[in-house]
PDB file of C-alpha atoms in Angstrom:
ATOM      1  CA  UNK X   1      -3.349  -3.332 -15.324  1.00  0.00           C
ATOM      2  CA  UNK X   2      -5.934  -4.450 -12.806  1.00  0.00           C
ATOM      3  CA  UNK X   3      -9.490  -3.916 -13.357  1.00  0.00           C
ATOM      4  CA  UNK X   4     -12.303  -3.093 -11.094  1.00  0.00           C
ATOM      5  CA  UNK X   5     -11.701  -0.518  -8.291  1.00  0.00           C
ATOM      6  CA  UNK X   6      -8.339  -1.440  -8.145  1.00  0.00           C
ATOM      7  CA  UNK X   7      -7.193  -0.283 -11.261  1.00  0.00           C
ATOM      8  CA  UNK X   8      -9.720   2.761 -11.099  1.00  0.00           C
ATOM      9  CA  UNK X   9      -7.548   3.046  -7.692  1.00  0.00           C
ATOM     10  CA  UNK X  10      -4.272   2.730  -9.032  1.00  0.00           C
ATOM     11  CA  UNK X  11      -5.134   5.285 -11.362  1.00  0.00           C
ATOM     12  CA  UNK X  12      -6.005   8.083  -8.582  1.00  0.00           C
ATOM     13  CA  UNK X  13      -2.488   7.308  -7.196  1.00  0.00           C
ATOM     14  CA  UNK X  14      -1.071   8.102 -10.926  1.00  0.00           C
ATOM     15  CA  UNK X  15      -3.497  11.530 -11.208  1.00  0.00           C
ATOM     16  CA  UNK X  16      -3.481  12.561  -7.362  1.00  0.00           C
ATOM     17  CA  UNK X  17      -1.313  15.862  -7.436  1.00  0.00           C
ATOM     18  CA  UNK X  18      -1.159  16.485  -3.852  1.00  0.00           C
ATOM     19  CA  UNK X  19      -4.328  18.062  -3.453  1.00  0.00           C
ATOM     20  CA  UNK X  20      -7.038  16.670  -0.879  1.00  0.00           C
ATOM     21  CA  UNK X  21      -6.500  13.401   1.089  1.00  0.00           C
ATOM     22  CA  UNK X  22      -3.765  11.014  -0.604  1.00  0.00           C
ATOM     23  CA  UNK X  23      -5.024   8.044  -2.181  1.00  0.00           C
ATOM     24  CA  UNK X  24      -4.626   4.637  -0.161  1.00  0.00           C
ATOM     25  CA  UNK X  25      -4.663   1.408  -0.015  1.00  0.00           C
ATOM     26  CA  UNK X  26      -5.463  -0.304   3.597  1.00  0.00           C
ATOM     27  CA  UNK X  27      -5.538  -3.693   4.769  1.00  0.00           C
ATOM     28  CA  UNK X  28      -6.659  -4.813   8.397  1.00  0.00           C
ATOM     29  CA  UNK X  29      -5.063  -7.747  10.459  1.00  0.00           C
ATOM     30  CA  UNK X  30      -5.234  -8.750  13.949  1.00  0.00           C
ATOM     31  CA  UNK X  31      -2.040  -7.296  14.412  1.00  0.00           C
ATOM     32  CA  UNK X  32      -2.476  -3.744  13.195  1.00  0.00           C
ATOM     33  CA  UNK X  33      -3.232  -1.908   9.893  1.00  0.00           C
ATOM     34  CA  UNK X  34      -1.137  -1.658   6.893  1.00  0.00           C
ATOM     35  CA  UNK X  35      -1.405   1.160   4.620  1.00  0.00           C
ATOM     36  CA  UNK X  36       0.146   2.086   1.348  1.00  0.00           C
ATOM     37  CA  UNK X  37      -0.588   5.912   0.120  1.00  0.00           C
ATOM     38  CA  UNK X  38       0.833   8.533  -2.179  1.00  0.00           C
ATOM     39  CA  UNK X  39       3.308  10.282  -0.978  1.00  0.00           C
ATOM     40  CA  UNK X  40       5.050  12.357  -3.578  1.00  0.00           C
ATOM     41  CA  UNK X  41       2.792  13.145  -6.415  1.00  0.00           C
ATOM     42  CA  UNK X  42       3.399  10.847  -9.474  1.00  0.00           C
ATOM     43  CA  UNK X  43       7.015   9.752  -7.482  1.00  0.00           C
ATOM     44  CA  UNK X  44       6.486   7.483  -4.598  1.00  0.00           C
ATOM     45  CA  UNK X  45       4.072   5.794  -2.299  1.00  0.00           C
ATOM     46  CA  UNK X  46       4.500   5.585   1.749  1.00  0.00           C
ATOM     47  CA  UNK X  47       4.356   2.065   3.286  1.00  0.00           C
ATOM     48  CA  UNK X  48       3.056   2.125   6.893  1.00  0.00           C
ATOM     49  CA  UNK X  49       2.098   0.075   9.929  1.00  0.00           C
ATOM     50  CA  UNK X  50      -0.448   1.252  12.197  1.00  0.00           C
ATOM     51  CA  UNK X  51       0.494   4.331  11.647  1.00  0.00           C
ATOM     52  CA  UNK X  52       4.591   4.025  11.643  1.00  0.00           C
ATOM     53  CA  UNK X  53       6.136   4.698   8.694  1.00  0.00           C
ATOM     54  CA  UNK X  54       8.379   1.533   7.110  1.00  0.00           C
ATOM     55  CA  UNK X  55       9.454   3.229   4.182  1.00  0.00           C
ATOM     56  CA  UNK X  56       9.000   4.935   0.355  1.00  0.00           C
ATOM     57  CA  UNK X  57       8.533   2.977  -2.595  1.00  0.00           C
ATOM     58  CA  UNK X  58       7.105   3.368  -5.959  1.00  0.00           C
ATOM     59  CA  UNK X  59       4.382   5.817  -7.035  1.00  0.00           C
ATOM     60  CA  UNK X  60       2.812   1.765  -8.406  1.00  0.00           C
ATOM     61  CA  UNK X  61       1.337   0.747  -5.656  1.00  0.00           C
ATOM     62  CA  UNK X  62       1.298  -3.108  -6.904  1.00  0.00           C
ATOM     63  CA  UNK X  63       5.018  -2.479  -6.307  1.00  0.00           C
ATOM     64  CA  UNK X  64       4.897  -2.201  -2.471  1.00  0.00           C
ATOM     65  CA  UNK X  65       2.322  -4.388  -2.270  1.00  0.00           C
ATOM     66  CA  UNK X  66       4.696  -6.857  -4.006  1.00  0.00           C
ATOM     67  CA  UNK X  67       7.221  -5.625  -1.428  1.00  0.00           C
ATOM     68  CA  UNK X  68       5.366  -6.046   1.649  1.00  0.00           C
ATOM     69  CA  UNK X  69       4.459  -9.963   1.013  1.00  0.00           C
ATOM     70  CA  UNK X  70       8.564 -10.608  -0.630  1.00  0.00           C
ATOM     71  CA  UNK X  71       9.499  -9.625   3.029  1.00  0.00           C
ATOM     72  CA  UNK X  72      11.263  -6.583   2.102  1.00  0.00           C
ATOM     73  CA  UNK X  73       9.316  -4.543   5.180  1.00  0.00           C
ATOM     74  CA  UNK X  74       9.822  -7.813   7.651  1.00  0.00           C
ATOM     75  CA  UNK X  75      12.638  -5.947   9.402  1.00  0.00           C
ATOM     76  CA  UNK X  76      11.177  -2.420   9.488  1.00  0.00           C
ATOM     77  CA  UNK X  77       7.627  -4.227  10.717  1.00  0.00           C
ATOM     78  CA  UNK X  78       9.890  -5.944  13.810  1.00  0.00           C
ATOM     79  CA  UNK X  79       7.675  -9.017  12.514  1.00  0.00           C
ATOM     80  CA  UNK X  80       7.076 -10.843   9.480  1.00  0.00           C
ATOM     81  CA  UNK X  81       4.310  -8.554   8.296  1.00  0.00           C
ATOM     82  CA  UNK X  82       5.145 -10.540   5.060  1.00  0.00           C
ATOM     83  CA  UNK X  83       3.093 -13.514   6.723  1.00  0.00           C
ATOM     84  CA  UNK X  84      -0.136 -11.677   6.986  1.00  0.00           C
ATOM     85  CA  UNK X  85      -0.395  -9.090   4.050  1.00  0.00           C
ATOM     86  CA  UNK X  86      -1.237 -10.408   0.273  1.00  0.00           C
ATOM     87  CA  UNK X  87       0.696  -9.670  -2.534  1.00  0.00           C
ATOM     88  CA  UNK X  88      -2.337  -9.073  -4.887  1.00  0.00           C
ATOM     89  CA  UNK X  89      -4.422  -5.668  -4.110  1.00  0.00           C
ATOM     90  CA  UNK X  90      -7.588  -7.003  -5.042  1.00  0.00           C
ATOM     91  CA  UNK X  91      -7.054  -9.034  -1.947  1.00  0.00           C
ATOM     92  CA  UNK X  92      -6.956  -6.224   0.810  1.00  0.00           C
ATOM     93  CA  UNK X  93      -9.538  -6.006   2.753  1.00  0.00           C
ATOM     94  CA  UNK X  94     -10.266  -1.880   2.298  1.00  0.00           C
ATOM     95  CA  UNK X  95     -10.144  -0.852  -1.390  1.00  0.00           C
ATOM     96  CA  UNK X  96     -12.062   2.700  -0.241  1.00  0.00           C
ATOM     97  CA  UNK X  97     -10.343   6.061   0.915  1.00  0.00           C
TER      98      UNK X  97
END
């Protein structure tokens, strides 16, 4: 389990029970902004691209992260989004919100 305000972060997702805003994750890139938040309370996460929706995955959001950088969004994205999102959480550039 990460440390820092990543794991305090990945625990919000785990507790949020869809009151209030939805914990996220968010990382800027010249080519737009990728976000991962709860979705479903203790279920799933959303995985978006300035502001389009690329799919649901796991309430874990270390999982989509994963995701996003294996290429598993590259066809959703139109792009390789793979090529300019990290794998590791601690790496994105906005751990707030």
């Amino acid at each position: 389990m990460p440390k820092g305000i990543v794991g305090e972060k990945i625990v919000r997702f785990w507790r949020w029970n869809g009151d209030g805003d939805a914990p996220q994750f968010t990382h800027w890139t010249n080519r737009g902004t990728i976000k991962i938040r709860a979705k479903t309370p203790g279920i799933s996460s959303e995985v978006l691209f300035n502001g389009l929706l690329l799919g649901i995955d796991d309430i874990l959001p270390i999982i989509p992260a994963e995701n996003l950088h294996r290429g598993n969004y590259d066809k959703d994205a139109g792009f390789k989004i793979s090529e300019i999102v990290p794998a590791a959480l601690d790496e994105w550039n906005d751990l707030g919100g």
